């Protein structure tokens, strides 16, 4: 809250009381101190929440002789009703005599110190805090005659349990995924990194939604500059709502004029933990299982978490495959168009004759043919993604029939084109990162247009522009194409290739803190005892 | 910056949209020419023959049709006074744009090769970016190029492919004829110390019958084409044909022989043993002895005995040594025969002159003038052959009637 | 001057791509016949010496680019005139290379496309790159350096496997004696492409570690020289001297003669990719030098606004420069290599170096502190 409000609080108080009734959302009113009378307090809460049904008020008398009443207020559903009943309401009712024994004490203090049997207890002096606590699932305890409120942490309620994440499935690796609750998510990471240096900075973003956003990093491994930069960018956000981490991503990214993501997002706690250990920063948002990771480099999107769990040779060859896949999904249709309309000399004669024979009956130019097929495929895919699962299979059958069989038999498209579209589609599905796969989908169409107008010259220029664009991107100051361009020799071990684990001695030097880059001891190469093979023989041992 | 992007993208879009597609050529608009033939007619004009592929009649299996609906190729001819003109005239008959990038074969009629030579016509092919320098060039021996290109061939449906493959495999397995592409031909033409050799193909049977589709529906086609001779050129003009052993001798010296069978006599029986070469190395070593040019051809051959038509003890190394001597003699005879024939024709098809140029650039200055006419026929040529029999196949001795 | 830092490796890559640029495509030093490779290697030695001249100049003024220290060395008015000449020279060179490129593309692949369109497309991409700055250009260079060498190695292996090499074609060695080779070196290879490294005098101050300039430059020129000599030797050994010297683009003819297994043939696209990449970097660097020199000379605050009009100017220059390819080449041989190159690449830098030595020597005499300061600033 801006501080000058507090200075002129009193004056504004009187003048604004009447207006407030018309506009319950007025912010100024919330900075007012809490009214002393319980009735006023409760009616204010009811008015502010518009008598919402899920706001529960339970009154109880605290000291019948003195007529002190208390009230417990909580929001049903987001709070843990069992602990409210047991540790708050029951406790208050059972301990009524405590005040009678020592009436000189402030009933509020007694309540706080001796009755409320819950961990996180806070005292609020103004309404703003009261509502924030109430709406985040805490329980408010009000005492008649006290112009303050007590909040006890009773967050809870129904949540999705931890399940295997739907995206980024692995064969080998942990099976737990993030849920919609930020507390659970942080705990999943904390369980993996049991270290006090794992710092979690939480802030509320969204003037209406008041969403919890946490900045998670490992103190000492993450670069201070980057943490400060992320924090200041988060602080700069002024928006009514944050419903998903995508909101944050779009508000704090370095370059918005691009199809490529400058944030990595994941719903796997092991990926978050791994990235935190490389010195990256994670942004978690309440209400979504997707955590953001920054700074991000392009090559990250071709790395799967399983690369680190499986052995190096497999991981390296898979990464090469993924890069190939990315290129195929971008330029396969474009190359087909360029090859069949500009550079027929490139195609081996036999193949050219085969393609020409297929195309004899096709009434469209190659570009239009490719465009029709690609668009048809995109439609099918979009339909498949959005439709209920039960209808999904029907769509794939219709799609396969329409695209695969009927169109070819009717001579509207050539079988070669179907093959190209199919390869492109499969390649696109095989791209490990959905975000990059989507940008490849868009860029593919641009490449098709340049290929149709200038052939391979257009494609090469397109690749040049793409390369210039990609290398000009930055994610929180880190060049997007690092460690390839600019070349960081120490980072190459975990880029296109993944060297064996014992050779990955350093954290990425552009990302991790300069003082703390070594991540393992010396001589980590496995050294098993040689028992067979070309080993010098010791006759004495044999005798034994 | 934002405005710059906008301007940039706007310009790009405008460029793309306004530019259209100048160099675009749809596949369905192309007449893919598989082979081109050149002849000379009575008036001294060029006659060009274009063998155009009908893709749907070649690629079988599509839509259940199979490839036998029509002829795999169609041939168009046109007449004109230079190569470009003659080909543009051809477009009056063609329904599509002529496309030369897949023209893998250039056939030159014997009359044209003898009268005009090939040096003038090759420029048009060299200059055109569409035409490929890897296209194979052959001469229609005793025929017109147009006759050769009109013959339908079995197995390989496209006649041009048939000729190219035919040439490739006969080079690999027999060594008498070999593939010369445009680049090789031009290289030889522009080298003073070397003359060109180009393989000749001829038509056997009636050319008229060969045009018909029935020709390939017969198990024994009436009209066939095949390699028959090696055309020897002098100053770009065809002057003679080498055939048989002379041709293979040329192949030896040019280091083109890969696998070939050499039959030699054994114990006075003619052609009793066949020796199959598996590896061969030829070197021509120039020397100037007492101011006179002198060439030593060194041949090293390795191979196996493949056929034995009379008993011989192949287990005895001494026998094999004797056989090696015979082989060496046979090969040497072939080589000398080729050299003699070339000398008679006064044309250095072996590139001996170029070898002198490379090793004795100063002496070459004197030899250069009149190399083919004066110095080459007088050139002293030595042949040294080393032949080795490595293996003798699955049997050691020949079967004998008991 | 923009705020940017590039590393020594990036400088090496840029030098390499710049030198290879168009030189690898055209028949460079073919006048030396079969000894073209030798002429290239000798030119490279000369190029390294010239590079030392540029480097030494830079060491005198480690924070300034070429056009800035010209003013300091020869005085304001003459300096400004010379700077302006250099701008014209850079722009003209960029236009020439762009024209080379357009002609190449039109000759062998896009016969029916107007030169204007082909050049426009490339210059637009270049403008885009230059607007992003030297850092991005250097990074893009790093990526395409890898691509180019992958292509080159593949091409080389394919040539070997297709058995096209005939090393005898390179004989006889020195058929026309040393005279011809040295003449070609002095009239061509010394300047194109090696002396052209003067554009890097406009880039040196961006380096993070100024001490590594020397090693990066020498390595870059050395490797590019060896590569060019190798390519030329390969061209001649595959095509023979006659075809190689008659080819407008010998490398294209060489690549086109590859034929393996009936499938790997017609690899013209290899040539096209390497061509576009090489030309892109060559034009970009010339263009960048021209833009940054103009910014300095006319004290323009926003260089990025200058990029667009200058790009268009280069585009139009590239088209109006000559009527035909032959005219363009002739112009290049007579005007550029006979007058412009010796003047801008050799004479002026050497004179400047002389003046710089003289001035610094004088200064040293006056006070020894000056020398200390100079060395301090060099360290910084």
PDB file of N, CA, C and O in Angstrom, chain B residues 52-72:
ATOM      1  N   UNK B  52      11.809 -37.759 -74.451  1.00  0.00           N
ATOM      2  CA  UNK B  52      11.105 -37.203 -73.300  1.00  0.00           C
ATOM      3  C   UNK B  52      10.433 -38.328 -72.511  1.00  0.00           C
ATOM      4  O   UNK B  52       9.794 -39.203 -73.094  1.00  0.00           O
ATOM      5  N   UNK B  53      10.600 -38.274 -71.194  1.00  0.00           N
ATOM      6  CA  UNK B  53      10.036 -39.331 -70.350  1.00  0.00           C
ATOM      7  C   UNK B  53       8.554 -39.088 -70.126  1.00  0.00           C
ATOM      8  O   UNK B  53       8.131 -37.957 -69.875  1.00  0.00           O
ATOM      9  N   UNK B  54       7.754 -40.153 -70.225  1.00  0.00           N
ATOM     10  CA  UNK B  54       6.351 -40.070 -69.799  1.00  0.00           C
ATOM     11  C   UNK B  54       6.266 -40.661 -68.402  1.00  0.00           C
ATOM     12  O   UNK B  54       6.143 -41.874 -68.255  1.00  0.00           O
ATOM     13  N   UNK B  55       6.313 -39.830 -67.370  1.00  0.00           N
ATOM     14  CA  UNK B  55       6.477 -40.369 -66.011  1.00  0.00           C
ATOM     15  C   UNK B  55       5.444 -41.423 -65.656  1.00  0.00           C
ATOM     16  O   UNK B  55       5.789 -42.469 -65.111  1.00  0.00           O
ATOM     17  N   UNK B  56       4.188 -41.197 -66.021  1.00  0.00           N
ATOM     18  CA  UNK B  56       3.169 -42.142 -65.543  1.00  0.00           C
ATOM     19  C   UNK B  56       3.283 -43.491 -66.228  1.00  0.00           C
ATOM     20  O   UNK B  56       2.731 -44.476 -65.751  1.00  0.00           O
ATOM     21  N   UNK B  57       4.001 -43.546 -67.347  1.00  0.00           N
ATOM     22  CA  UNK B  57       4.180 -44.845 -67.988  1.00  0.00           C
ATOM     23  C   UNK B  57       5.436 -45.543 -67.499  1.00  0.00           C
ATOM     24  O   UNK B  57       5.685 -46.690 -67.867  1.00  0.00           O
ATOM     25  N   UNK B  58       6.219 -44.832 -66.732  1.00  0.00           N
ATOM     26  CA  UNK B  58       7.450 -45.447 -66.233  1.00  0.00           C
ATOM     27  C   UNK B  58       7.247 -45.945 -64.812  1.00  0.00           C
ATOM     28  O   UNK B  58       7.489 -47.096 -64.502  1.00  0.00           O
ATOM     29  N   UNK B  59       6.776 -45.023 -63.949  1.00  0.00           N
ATOM     30  CA  UNK B  59       6.593 -45.403 -62.557  1.00  0.00           C
ATOM     31  C   UNK B  59       5.355 -46.266 -62.443  1.00  0.00           C
ATOM     32  O   UNK B  59       4.251 -45.801 -62.657  1.00  0.00           O
ATOM     33  N   UNK B  60       5.555 -47.515 -62.141  1.00  0.00           N
ATOM     34  CA  UNK B  60       4.424 -48.427 -62.091  1.00  0.00           C
ATOM     35  C   UNK B  60       3.796 -48.457 -60.720  1.00  0.00           C
ATOM     36  O   UNK B  60       4.240 -47.811 -59.791  1.00  0.00           O
ATOM     37  N   UNK B  61       2.739 -49.220 -60.619  1.00  0.00           N
ATOM     38  CA  UNK B  61       2.189 -49.505 -59.295  1.00  0.00           C
ATOM     39  C   UNK B  61       1.229 -48.482 -58.774  1.00  0.00           C
ATOM     40  O   UNK B  61       0.492 -48.751 -57.837  1.00  0.00           O
ATOM     41  N   UNK B  62       1.198 -47.295 -59.367  1.00  0.00           N
ATOM     42  CA  UNK B  62       0.329 -46.264 -58.809  1.00  0.00           C
ATOM     43  C   UNK B  62      -1.104 -46.484 -59.271  1.00  0.00           C
ATOM     44  O   UNK B  62      -1.369 -46.698 -60.435  1.00  0.00           O
ATOM     45  N   UNK B  63      -1.997 -46.405 -58.385  1.00  0.00           N
ATOM     46  CA  UNK B  63      -3.427 -46.530 -58.639  1.00  0.00           C
ATOM     47  C   UNK B  63      -3.746 -47.759 -59.473  1.00  0.00           C
ATOM     48  O   UNK B  63      -4.572 -47.748 -60.363  1.00  0.00           O
ATOM     49  N   UNK B  64      -2.996 -48.804 -59.175  1.00  0.00           N
ATOM     50  CA  UNK B  64      -3.280 -50.097 -59.795  1.00  0.00           C
ATOM     51  C   UNK B  64      -3.058 -50.152 -61.287  1.00  0.00           C
ATOM     52  O   UNK B  64      -3.319 -51.161 -61.919  1.00  0.00           O
ATOM     53  N   UNK B  65      -2.587 -49.105 -61.904  1.00  0.00           N
ATOM     54  CA  UNK B  65      -2.508 -49.052 -63.363  1.00  0.00           C
ATOM     55  C   UNK B  65      -1.372 -49.869 -63.934  1.00  0.00           C
ATOM     56  O   UNK B  65      -1.536 -50.603 -64.884  1.00  0.00           O
ATOM     57  N   UNK B  66      -0.202 -49.709 -63.324  1.00  0.00           N
ATOM     58  CA  UNK B  66       0.939 -50.353 -63.923  1.00  0.00           C
ATOM     59  C   UNK B  66       1.438 -49.508 -65.065  1.00  0.00           C
ATOM     60  O   UNK B  66       0.756 -48.604 -65.542  1.00  0.00           O
ATOM     61  N   UNK B  67       2.633 -49.787 -65.498  1.00  0.00           N
ATOM     62  CA  UNK B  67       3.278 -48.869 -66.432  1.00  0.00           C
ATOM     63  C   UNK B  67       3.157 -49.233 -67.899  1.00  0.00           C
ATOM     64  O   UNK B  67       3.923 -48.763 -68.703  1.00  0.00           O
ATOM     65  N   UNK B  68       2.228 -50.066 -68.263  1.00  0.00           N
ATOM     66  CA  UNK B  68       2.275 -50.535 -69.643  1.00  0.00           C
ATOM     67  C   UNK B  68       1.192 -49.918 -70.520  1.00  0.00           C
ATOM     68  O   UNK B  68       0.825 -50.461 -71.529  1.00  0.00           O
ATOM     69  N   UNK B  69       0.690 -48.763 -70.117  1.00  0.00           N
ATOM     70  CA  UNK B  69      -0.378 -48.160 -70.913  1.00  0.00           C
ATOM     71  C   UNK B  69       0.156 -47.577 -72.212  1.00  0.00           C
ATOM     72  O   UNK B  69      -0.460 -47.687 -73.258  1.00  0.00           O
ATOM     73  N   UNK B  70       1.284 -46.917 -72.104  1.00  0.00           N
ATOM     74  CA  UNK B  70       1.823 -46.289 -73.299  1.00  0.00           C
ATOM     75  C   UNK B  70       3.320 -46.414 -73.304  1.00  0.00           C
ATOM     76  O   UNK B  70       3.899 -47.069 -72.452  1.00  0.00           O
ATOM     77  N   UNK B  71       3.952 -45.796 -74.249  1.00  0.00           N
ATOM     78  CA  UNK B  71       5.411 -45.897 -74.307  1.00  0.00           C
ATOM     79  C   UNK B  71       6.042 -45.115 -73.148  1.00  0.00           C
ATOM     80  O   UNK B  71       5.527 -44.072 -72.757  1.00  0.00           O
ATOM     81  N   UNK B  72       7.126 -45.614 -72.594  1.00  0.00           N
ATOM     82  CA  UNK B  72       7.774 -44.912 -71.486  1.00  0.00           C
ATOM     83  C   UNK B  72       8.402 -43.584 -71.921  1.00  0.00           C
ATOM     84  O   UNK B  72       8.561 -42.691 -71.109  1.00  0.00           O
TER      85      UNK B  72
END
